[in-house]
């Protein structure tokens, strides 16, 4: 179990003075794809600049993966292993059952011999688009079945009515660069899920929503990617959330106040709602902050900014988390000279 304690330090060059990181007590950077992403050649295997190498100790395991680590930091350790779709449903006040799925609007592209998922494939619909698509889905798929699609506040949809036991579904952040067919759900119960996703693809091919989006120069919605299945009892959520943000000190983020969360991941935003955390757009102020970002953005920006902010004293402690492990550093750890300097990617690996 990860306890948010110091394990490393980073002697680095300061980055540009216009960094958006200002006076944060604790900063947790969750980079789900850091260990699997491909980076352009930059002199460092992970794509990070040399200036961001840290004196990392051993990586620590994170129960429940990177989302579980965020749940723990938010004072919701009891929800670390709960399915993402069930968390989103609970946070939205919607029904929660074992056949609840997330349906994420996704765009893909045709290659010479395959369909592949580009960078930034998730399409964010406005409220009118979401409501219209849900109504259209109900008219086409709900008339002769129990399928039901509901827009959720932070984007995307929840889907009910499909048997989805014994299924392994890739998460949207895992998809960029993959062959679409290789990424489809697998497992003994995957056939109905794959069949419905194919039917949704055909339904959306010439849907008025996509015609409107293309006229506006926006990417089309190729399908609704179904994932995040599982069961979560409402009583379990109520009990876990009862501690609220005051539990964050026990989780190690160091403050008895609501954390700030900067994310687009539906599961993380659901956890933030359940914990009473503040959804923010910038890393500023003394409140502990959780930022969920991509490996590309981490390598291009956040690794350097966070490193410089730590050295300058604008943050006290930094945690970098990916998949099921994490590494940490504080300003005082710069005296641990016996530790080699490594990038976050190298330390987590």
mmCIF file of C-alpha atoms in Angstrom:
data_model
loop_
_atom_site.group_PDB
_atom_site.id
_atom_site.type_symbol
_atom_site.label_atom_id
_atom_site.label_comp_id
_atom_site.label_asym_id
_atom_site.label_seq_id
_atom_site.Cartn_x
_atom_site.Cartn_y
_atom_site.Cartn_z
ATOM 1 C CA UNK A 1 0.000 0.000 0.000
ATOM 2 C CA UNK A 2 1.423 3.364 -0.964
ATOM 3 C CA UNK A 3 1.923 5.842 1.873
ATOM 4 C CA UNK A 4 2.719 9.324 0.590
ATOM 5 C CA UNK A 5 6.205 9.651 2.108
ATOM 6 C CA UNK A 6 9.472 10.927 0.691
ATOM 7 C CA UNK A 7 11.674 8.588 -1.308
ATOM 8 C CA UNK A 8 13.685 10.799 -3.660
ATOM 9 C CA UNK A 9 14.933 14.206 -4.848
ATOM 10 C CA UNK A 10 15.728 16.033 -8.046
ATOM 11 C CA UNK A 11 18.594 18.486 -8.633
ATOM 12 C CA UNK A 12 17.472 20.109 -11.892
ATOM 13 C CA UNK A 13 17.634 23.296 -13.915
ATOM 14 C CA UNK A 14 14.782 25.729 -13.402
ATOM 15 C CA UNK A 15 12.271 25.909 -16.252
ATOM 16 C CA UNK A 16 10.593 29.021 -17.601
ATOM 17 C CA UNK A 17 9.358 31.523 -15.029
ATOM 18 C CA UNK A 18 5.839 31.391 -16.473
ATOM 19 C CA UNK A 19 5.189 27.969 -14.932
ATOM 20 C CA UNK A 20 1.578 27.576 -13.825
ATOM 21 C CA UNK A 21 2.596 25.720 -10.639
ATOM 22 C CA UNK A 22 2.393 28.044 -7.653
ATOM 23 C CA UNK A 23 2.816 27.344 -3.915
ATOM 24 C CA UNK A 24 1.285 23.853 -3.709
ATOM 25 C CA UNK A 25 1.831 21.766 -0.578
ATOM 26 C CA UNK A 26 1.575 18.429 -2.395
ATOM 27 C CA UNK A 27 1.324 17.638 -6.113
ATOM 28 C CA UNK A 28 0.339 14.200 -7.395
ATOM 29 C CA UNK A 29 0.893 13.712 -11.138
ATOM 30 C CA UNK A 30 -0.961 10.649 -12.414
ATOM 31 C CA UNK A 31 0.297 9.646 -15.865
ATOM 32 C CA UNK A 32 -1.548 6.410 -16.734
ATOM 33 C CA UNK A 33 0.323 5.727 -19.993
ATOM 34 C CA UNK A 34 3.811 6.833 -18.934
ATOM 35 C CA UNK A 35 5.132 3.253 -18.903
ATOM 36 C CA UNK A 36 3.686 2.309 -22.293
ATOM 37 C CA UNK A 37 3.842 5.458 -24.441
ATOM 38 C CA UNK A 38 6.256 5.935 -27.341
ATOM 39 C CA UNK A 39 8.180 9.206 -27.384
ATOM 40 C CA UNK A 40 10.183 10.971 -30.078
ATOM 41 C CA UNK A 41 13.951 10.771 -29.768
ATOM 42 C CA UNK A 42 15.081 13.327 -27.192
ATOM 43 C CA UNK A 43 18.226 11.931 -25.635
ATOM 44 C CA UNK A 44 16.249 10.311 -22.821
ATOM 45 C CA UNK A 45 14.470 6.995 -23.304
ATOM 46 C CA UNK A 46 11.251 8.252 -21.712
ATOM 47 C CA UNK A 47 11.058 11.470 -23.700
ATOM 48 C CA UNK A 48 11.732 13.575 -20.613
ATOM 49 C CA UNK A 49 14.475 16.216 -20.726
ATOM 50 C CA UNK A 50 17.656 15.486 -18.758
ATOM 51 C CA UNK A 51 16.800 18.403 -16.433
ATOM 52 C CA UNK A 52 13.886 16.467 -14.960
ATOM 53 C CA UNK A 53 15.828 13.467 -13.696
ATOM 54 C CA UNK A 54 15.314 12.774 -9.996
ATOM 55 C CA UNK A 55 17.128 10.907 -7.250
ATOM 56 C CA UNK A 56 14.376 8.311 -7.017
ATOM 57 C CA UNK A 57 14.283 5.466 -4.549
ATOM 58 C CA UNK A 58 12.370 2.271 -5.187
ATOM 59 C CA UNK A 59 8.939 2.587 -6.760
ATOM 60 C CA UNK A 60 6.075 1.817 -4.380
ATOM 61 C CA UNK A 61 3.084 -0.379 -5.299
ATOM 62 C CA UNK A 62 -0.315 1.333 -5.466
ATOM 63 C CA UNK A 63 -3.324 -0.763 -4.464
ATOM 64 C CA UNK A 64 -6.067 -0.507 -7.057
ATOM 65 C CA UNK A 65 -3.774 1.031 -9.686
ATOM 66 C CA UNK A 66 -3.371 4.738 -10.396
ATOM 67 C CA UNK A 67 -7.085 5.472 -9.873
ATOM 68 C CA UNK A 68 -6.903 3.557 -6.614
ATOM 69 C CA UNK A 69 -3.998 5.763 -5.572
ATOM 70 C CA UNK A 70 -6.081 8.852 -6.297
ATOM 71 C CA UNK A 71 -9.021 7.388 -4.352
ATOM 72 C CA UNK A 72 -6.665 6.877 -1.406
ATOM 73 C CA UNK A 73 -5.348 10.441 -1.698
ATOM 74 C CA UNK A 74 -8.929 11.747 -1.730
ATOM 75 C CA UNK A 75 -9.773 9.873 1.462
ATOM 76 C CA UNK A 76 -11.814 7.211 -0.348
ATOM 77 C CA UNK A 77 -9.548 4.203 0.138
ATOM 78 C CA UNK A 78 -12.605 1.950 0.343
ATOM 79 C CA UNK A 79 -13.327 2.638 -3.333
ATOM 80 C CA UNK A 80 -9.863 1.773 -4.656
ATOM 81 C CA UNK A 81 -10.968 -1.432 -6.389
ATOM 82 C CA UNK A 82 -14.434 -0.363 -7.537
ATOM 83 C CA UNK A 83 -15.340 -0.352 -11.248
ATOM 84 C CA UNK A 84 -15.127 2.977 -13.022
ATOM 85 C CA UNK A 85 -18.635 2.886 -14.494
ATOM 86 C CA UNK A 86 -20.165 2.212 -11.093
ATOM 87 C CA UNK A 87 -18.264 5.151 -9.570
ATOM 88 C CA UNK A 88 -19.489 7.460 -12.333
ATOM 89 C CA UNK A 89 -23.073 6.243 -11.857
ATOM 90 C CA UNK A 90 -22.917 6.774 -8.096
ATOM 91 C CA UNK A 91 -21.457 10.265 -8.437
ATOM 92 C CA UNK A 92 -24.184 11.164 -10.945
ATOM 93 C CA UNK A 93 -26.958 9.815 -8.707
ATOM 94 C CA UNK A 94 -27.807 7.189 -11.333
ATOM 95 C CA UNK A 95 -28.661 3.493 -10.828
ATOM 96 C CA UNK A 96 -25.688 1.247 -10.083
ATOM 97 C CA UNK A 97 -25.632 -2.411 -11.090
ATOM 98 C CA UNK A 98 -23.354 -5.069 -12.549
ATOM 99 C CA UNK A 99 -24.387 -4.228 -16.119
ATOM 100 C CA UNK A 100 -23.442 -0.577 -15.993
ATOM 101 C CA UNK A 101 -20.905 0.544 -18.616
ATOM 102 C CA UNK A 102 -19.242 3.769 -19.638
ATOM 103 C CA UNK A 103 -19.824 4.778 -23.263
ATOM 104 C CA UNK A 104 -17.129 7.205 -24.416
ATOM 105 C CA UNK A 105 -17.478 9.022 -27.789
ATOM 106 C CA UNK A 106 -14.418 8.018 -29.783
ATOM 107 C CA UNK A 107 -12.934 8.925 -33.163
ATOM 108 C CA UNK A 108 -10.746 6.607 -35.189
ATOM 109 C CA UNK A 109 -9.037 6.818 -38.550
ATOM 110 C CA UNK A 110 -8.628 4.478 -41.507
ATOM 111 C CA UNK A 111 -5.081 3.459 -42.404
ATOM 112 C CA UNK A 112 -3.943 1.595 -45.484
ATOM 113 C CA UNK A 113 -4.880 -1.790 -44.072
ATOM 114 C CA UNK A 114 -6.483 -1.168 -40.696
ATOM 115 C CA UNK A 115 -8.479 1.141 -38.488
ATOM 116 C CA UNK A 116 -6.345 2.811 -35.857
ATOM 117 C CA UNK A 117 -6.919 5.136 -32.914
ATOM 118 C CA UNK A 118 -5.221 8.564 -33.245
ATOM 119 C CA UNK A 119 -3.883 10.747 -30.459
ATOM 120 C CA UNK A 120 -6.632 12.513 -28.476
ATOM 121 C CA UNK A 121 -9.418 10.252 -29.789
ATOM 122 C CA UNK A 122 -12.053 11.158 -27.180
ATOM 123 C CA UNK A 123 -14.710 13.512 -28.549
ATOM 124 C CA UNK A 124 -16.343 15.858 -26.061
ATOM 125 C CA UNK A 125 -19.954 16.668 -26.888
ATOM 126 C CA UNK A 126 -21.869 19.667 -25.627
ATOM 127 C CA UNK A 127 -25.074 19.216 -23.637
ATOM 128 C CA UNK A 128 -27.357 19.494 -26.672
ATOM 129 C CA UNK A 129 -25.310 16.972 -28.670
ATOM 130 C CA UNK A 130 -25.257 14.539 -25.754
ATOM 131 C CA UNK A 131 -28.993 14.786 -25.130
ATOM 132 C CA UNK A 132 -29.761 14.390 -28.833
ATOM 133 C CA UNK A 133 -27.505 11.358 -29.206
ATOM 134 C CA UNK A 134 -29.003 9.675 -26.125
ATOM 135 C CA UNK A 135 -32.530 10.208 -27.455
ATOM 136 C CA UNK A 136 -31.530 8.880 -30.874
ATOM 137 C CA UNK A 137 -29.908 5.841 -29.269
ATOM 138 C CA UNK A 138 -33.085 5.102 -27.323
ATOM 139 C CA UNK A 139 -35.194 5.266 -30.476
ATOM 140 C CA UNK A 140 -32.912 2.879 -32.383
ATOM 141 C CA UNK A 141 -31.637 0.461 -29.715
ATOM 142 C CA UNK A 142 -34.060 0.794 -26.840
ATOM 143 C CA UNK A 143 -37.333 0.020 -28.566
ATOM 144 C CA UNK A 144 -36.904 -3.760 -28.482
ATOM 145 C CA UNK A 145 -34.407 -4.105 -25.639
ATOM 146 C CA UNK A 146 -33.557 -2.847 -22.167
ATOM 147 C CA UNK A 147 -30.621 -0.780 -23.414
ATOM 148 C CA UNK A 148 -30.560 2.759 -22.036
ATOM 149 C CA UNK A 149 -28.029 5.561 -22.583
ATOM 150 C CA UNK A 150 -27.668 8.493 -20.183
ATOM 151 C CA UNK A 151 -25.374 11.533 -20.536
ATOM 152 C CA UNK A 152 -23.274 12.204 -17.437
ATOM 153 C CA UNK A 153 -22.184 15.647 -16.164
ATOM 154 C CA UNK A 154 -18.451 15.343 -16.865
ATOM 155 C CA UNK A 155 -18.823 14.031 -20.414
ATOM 156 C CA UNK A 156 -19.627 10.755 -22.115
ATOM 157 C CA UNK A 157 -22.492 8.415 -21.253
ATOM 158 C CA UNK A 158 -23.557 5.568 -19.024
ATOM 159 C CA UNK A 159 -25.117 2.495 -20.628
ATOM 160 C CA UNK A 160 -27.382 -0.038 -18.931
ATOM 161 C CA UNK A 161 -28.994 -3.262 -20.077
ATOM 162 C CA UNK A 162 -26.123 -5.228 -21.612
ATOM 163 C CA UNK A 163 -24.757 -8.440 -20.112
ATOM 164 C CA UNK A 164 -21.046 -7.786 -19.600
ATOM 165 C CA UNK A 165 -19.643 -10.404 -17.230
ATOM 166 C CA UNK A 166 -16.168 -11.907 -17.746
ATOM 167 C CA UNK A 167 -15.086 -9.147 -20.120
ATOM 168 C CA UNK A 168 -11.780 -7.301 -20.377
ATOM 169 C CA UNK A 169 -12.142 -3.799 -21.879
ATOM 170 C CA UNK A 170 -9.293 -1.458 -22.769
ATOM 171 C CA UNK A 171 -9.602 2.022 -21.298
ATOM 172 C CA UNK A 172 -9.630 5.016 -23.675
ATOM 173 C CA UNK A 173 -6.196 6.230 -22.522
ATOM 174 C CA UNK A 174 -4.730 2.886 -23.633
ATOM 175 C CA UNK A 175 -6.031 3.144 -27.204
ATOM 176 C CA UNK A 176 -4.011 5.793 -29.137
ATOM 177 C CA UNK A 177 -1.811 4.161 -31.760
ATOM 178 C CA UNK A 178 -3.516 0.782 -31.481
ATOM 179 C CA UNK A 179 -5.218 -1.248 -34.173
ATOM 180 C CA UNK A 180 -8.906 -0.908 -33.392
ATOM 181 C CA UNK A 181 -9.791 -4.573 -33.833
ATOM 182 C CA UNK A 182 -6.891 -5.701 -31.621
ATOM 183 C CA UNK A 183 -8.141 -3.375 -28.881
ATOM 184 C CA UNK A 184 -11.740 -4.622 -28.856
ATOM 185 C CA UNK A 185 -13.093 -6.241 -25.658
ATOM 186 C CA UNK A 186 -12.017 -9.813 -24.961
ATOM 187 C CA UNK A 187 -13.087 -12.586 -22.628
ATOM 188 C CA UNK A 188 -15.841 -15.230 -22.447
ATOM 189 C CA UNK A 189 -18.622 -12.629 -22.286
ATOM 190 C CA UNK A 190 -17.231 -10.195 -24.869
ATOM 191 C CA UNK A 191 -19.317 -11.243 -27.902
ATOM 192 C CA UNK A 192 -22.464 -9.168 -27.062
ATOM 193 C CA UNK A 193 -20.284 -6.169 -26.255
ATOM 194 C CA UNK A 194 -18.347 -6.391 -29.528
ATOM 195 C CA UNK A 195 -21.565 -6.887 -31.466
ATOM 196 C CA UNK A 196 -23.204 -3.824 -29.936
ATOM 197 C CA UNK A 197 -20.104 -1.698 -30.594
ATOM 198 C CA UNK A 198 -20.202 -2.742 -34.263
ATOM 199 C CA UNK A 199 -23.892 -1.853 -34.466
ATOM 200 C CA UNK A 200 -23.219 1.526 -32.849
ATOM 201 C CA UNK A 201 -20.455 2.158 -35.392
ATOM 202 C CA UNK A 202 -22.869 1.544 -38.288
ATOM 203 C CA UNK A 203 -25.545 3.681 -36.633
ATOM 204 C CA UNK A 204 -23.153 6.605 -36.238
ATOM 205 C CA UNK A 205 -21.614 6.356 -39.719
ATOM 206 C CA UNK A 206 -24.013 8.840 -41.317
ATOM 207 C CA UNK A 207 -25.694 10.134 -38.182
ATOM 208 C CA UNK A 208 -26.852 13.805 -38.310
ATOM 209 C CA UNK A 209 -24.597 14.500 -35.307
ATOM 210 C CA UNK A 210 -21.535 13.644 -37.374
ATOM 211 C CA UNK A 211 -22.758 15.553 -40.392
ATOM 212 C CA UNK A 212 -23.093 18.648 -38.203
ATOM 213 C CA UNK A 213 -19.684 18.115 -36.615
ATOM 214 C CA UNK A 214 -17.965 17.696 -39.972
ATOM 215 C CA UNK A 215 -19.571 20.898 -41.253
ATOM 216 C CA UNK A 216 -18.063 22.676 -38.239
ATOM 217 C CA UNK A 217 -14.638 21.162 -38.913
ATOM 218 C CA UNK A 218 -14.810 18.821 -35.904
ATOM 219 C CA UNK A 219 -13.902 15.162 -35.744
ATOM 220 C CA UNK A 220 -16.733 12.696 -36.150
ATOM 221 C CA UNK A 221 -17.827 10.270 -33.444
ATOM 222 C CA UNK A 222 -16.888 6.878 -34.888
ATOM 223 C CA UNK A 223 -18.318 4.826 -32.031
ATOM 224 C CA UNK A 224 -19.169 4.769 -28.358
ATOM 225 C CA UNK A 225 -16.329 2.888 -26.674
ATOM 226 C CA UNK A 226 -17.799 0.618 -23.981
ATOM 227 C CA UNK A 227 -15.706 -0.039 -20.872
ATOM 228 C CA UNK A 228 -15.526 0.184 -17.073
ATOM 229 C CA UNK A 229 -18.047 -2.552 -16.244
ATOM 230 C CA UNK A 230 -18.743 -4.022 -12.831
ATOM 231 C CA UNK A 231 -20.862 -3.828 -9.703
ATOM 232 C CA UNK A 232 -20.739 -1.410 -6.780
ATOM 233 C CA UNK A 233 -23.247 -1.344 -3.949
ATOM 234 C CA UNK A 234 -24.510 2.145 -3.125
ATOM 235 C CA UNK A 235 -24.041 1.436 0.584
ATOM 236 C CA UNK A 236 -20.341 0.886 -0.019
ATOM 237 C CA UNK A 237 -20.055 4.302 -1.628
ATOM 238 C CA UNK A 238 -21.951 6.031 1.156
ATOM 239 C CA UNK A 239 -19.756 4.463 3.807
ATOM 240 C CA UNK A 240 -16.499 5.201 2.012
ATOM 241 C CA UNK A 241 -17.435 8.787 1.263
ATOM 242 C CA UNK A 242 -18.614 9.540 4.777
ATOM 243 C CA UNK A 243 -15.135 10.626 5.859
ATOM 244 C CA UNK A 244 -15.068 13.179 3.063
ATOM 245 C CA UNK A 245 -12.059 15.359 2.389
ATOM 246 C CA UNK A 246 -10.987 15.354 6.027
ATOM 247 C CA UNK A 247 -9.652 11.857 5.403
ATOM 248 C CA UNK A 248 -7.023 13.218 3.019
ATOM 249 C CA UNK A 249 -4.490 13.635 5.829
ATOM 250 C CA UNK A 250 -4.703 9.946 6.629
ATOM 251 C CA UNK A 251 -4.202 9.254 2.936
ATOM 252 C CA UNK A 252 -0.985 11.225 3.050
ATOM 253 C CA UNK A 253 -1.705 14.383 1.064
ATOM 254 C CA UNK A 254 -1.098 16.315 4.226
ATOM 255 C CA UNK A 255 -4.092 18.650 4.614
ATOM 256 C CA UNK A 256 -7.498 18.562 6.283
ATOM 257 C CA UNK A 257 -9.059 20.456 3.408
ATOM 258 C CA UNK A 258 -10.568 19.595 0.025
ATOM 259 C CA UNK A 259 -8.027 18.607 -2.585
ATOM 260 C CA UNK A 260 -7.947 20.199 -6.027
ATOM 261 C CA UNK A 261 -8.377 17.806 -8.944
ATOM 262 C CA UNK A 262 -7.407 18.613 -12.537
ATOM 263 C CA UNK A 263 -8.560 15.786 -14.791
ATOM 264 C CA UNK A 264 -10.803 14.697 -17.619
ATOM 265 C CA UNK A 265 -10.899 11.015 -16.655
ATOM 266 C CA UNK A 266 -14.511 10.154 -15.720
ATOM 267 C CA UNK A 267 -13.502 7.857 -12.868
ATOM 268 C CA UNK A 268 -11.260 10.471 -11.264
ATOM 269 C CA UNK A 269 -13.909 13.170 -11.639
ATOM 270 C CA UNK A 270 -16.444 10.827 -10.039
ATOM 271 C CA UNK A 271 -14.102 10.226 -7.115
ATOM 272 C CA UNK A 272 -13.627 13.981 -6.774
ATOM 273 C CA UNK A 273 -17.391 14.503 -6.605
ATOM 274 C CA UNK A 274 -17.807 11.759 -4.009
ATOM 275 C CA UNK A 275 -14.966 13.177 -1.886
ATOM 276 C CA UNK A 276 -16.079 16.789 -2.086
ATOM 277 C CA UNK A 277 -12.853 17.751 -3.848
ATOM 278 C CA UNK A 278 -12.582 20.917 -5.921
ATOM 279 C CA UNK A 279 -12.355 20.579 -9.691
ATOM 280 C CA UNK A 280 -9.703 23.071 -10.800
ATOM 281 C CA UNK A 281 -8.056 24.317 -13.983
ATOM 282 C CA UNK A 282 -4.697 25.454 -12.589
ATOM 283 C CA UNK A 283 -2.120 24.285 -10.049
ATOM 284 C CA UNK A 284 -2.084 27.199 -7.645
ATOM 285 C CA UNK A 285 -2.709 27.882 -3.968
ATOM 286 C CA UNK A 286 -1.691 25.804 -0.963
ATOM 287 C CA UNK A 287 -4.253 23.015 -1.308
ATOM 288 C CA UNK A 288 -2.870 19.604 -2.321
ATOM 289 C CA UNK A 289 -3.502 18.998 -6.015
ATOM 290 C CA UNK A 290 -4.040 15.913 -8.175
ATOM 291 C CA UNK A 291 -3.354 16.276 -11.905
ATOM 292 C CA UNK A 292 -4.119 13.492 -14.378
ATOM 293 C CA UNK A 293 -2.255 13.970 -17.637
ATOM 294 C CA UNK A 294 -0.991 12.073 -20.670
ATOM 295 C CA UNK A 295 2.560 10.837 -21.123
ATOM 296 C CA UNK A 296 3.063 13.250 -24.014
ATOM 297 C CA UNK A 297 1.980 16.257 -21.952
ATOM 298 C CA UNK A 298 4.068 15.031 -19.028
ATOM 299 C CA UNK A 299 7.203 14.762 -21.166
ATOM 300 C CA UNK A 300 6.574 18.035 -23.009
ATOM 301 C CA UNK A 301 5.598 20.151 -20.020
ATOM 302 C CA UNK A 302 4.742 18.821 -16.608
ATOM 303 C CA UNK A 303 7.938 16.938 -15.804
ATOM 304 C CA UNK A 304 10.049 20.075 -16.248
ATOM 305 C CA UNK A 305 7.567 22.424 -14.554
ATOM 306 C CA UNK A 306 7.077 20.192 -11.524
ATOM 307 C CA UNK A 307 10.818 19.597 -11.177
ATOM 308 C CA UNK A 308 11.608 23.315 -11.247
ATOM 309 C CA UNK A 309 8.735 24.126 -8.865
ATOM 310 C CA UNK A 310 10.039 21.616 -6.334
ATOM 311 C CA UNK A 311 13.586 22.985 -6.478
ATOM 312 C CA UNK A 312 12.306 26.581 -6.228
ATOM 313 C CA UNK A 313 10.179 25.757 -3.198
ATOM 314 C CA UNK A 314 6.841 26.304 -4.924
ATOM 315 C CA UNK A 315 5.800 22.765 -4.037
ATOM 316 C CA UNK A 316 6.853 20.731 -1.033
ATOM 317 C CA UNK A 317 6.303 17.203 -2.286
ATOM 318 C CA UNK A 318 5.825 15.592 -5.691
ATOM 319 C CA UNK A 319 4.374 12.159 -6.474
ATOM 320 C CA UNK A 320 4.457 10.631 -9.959
ATOM 321 C CA UNK A 321 2.143 7.678 -10.491
ATOM 322 C CA UNK A 322 1.564 5.340 -13.445
ATOM 323 C CA UNK A 323 -0.351 2.091 -13.692
ATOM 324 C CA UNK A 324 0.132 0.370 -10.311
ATOM 325 C CA UNK A 325 3.206 2.126 -8.885
ATOM 326 C CA UNK A 326 4.409 5.518 -7.720
ATOM 327 C CA UNK A 327 7.554 7.416 -6.768
ATOM 328 C CA UNK A 328 7.876 10.536 -4.634
ATOM 329 C CA UNK A 329 10.248 13.372 -3.805
ATOM 330 C CA UNK A 330 10.486 16.372 -1.460
ATOM 331 C CA UNK A 331 12.763 19.384 -1.536
ATOM 332 C CA UNK A 332 14.756 18.055 1.410
ATOM 333 C CA UNK A 333 15.630 14.868 -0.444
ATOM 334 C CA UNK A 334 18.230 16.697 -2.526
ATOM 335 C CA UNK A 335 20.836 15.628 0.068
ATOM 336 C CA UNK A 336 20.352 11.930 -0.768
ATOM 337 C CA UNK A 337 23.381 12.049 -3.029
ATOM 338 C CA UNK A 338 23.906 8.287 -2.983
ATOM 339 C CA UNK A 339 20.859 7.807 -5.212
ATOM 340 C CA UNK A 340 21.370 7.927 -8.981
ATOM 341 C CA UNK A 341 19.450 10.512 -10.984
ATOM 342 C CA UNK A 342 16.756 8.936 -13.151
ATOM 343 C CA UNK A 343 13.719 10.037 -15.088
ATOM 344 C CA UNK A 344 10.283 9.234 -13.665
ATOM 345 C CA UNK A 345 9.835 6.662 -16.440
ATOM 346 C CA UNK A 346 13.078 4.904 -15.458
ATOM 347 C CA UNK A 347 12.255 4.989 -11.750
ATOM 348 C CA UNK A 348 8.747 3.623 -12.252
ATOM 349 C CA UNK A 349 10.026 0.919 -14.583
#
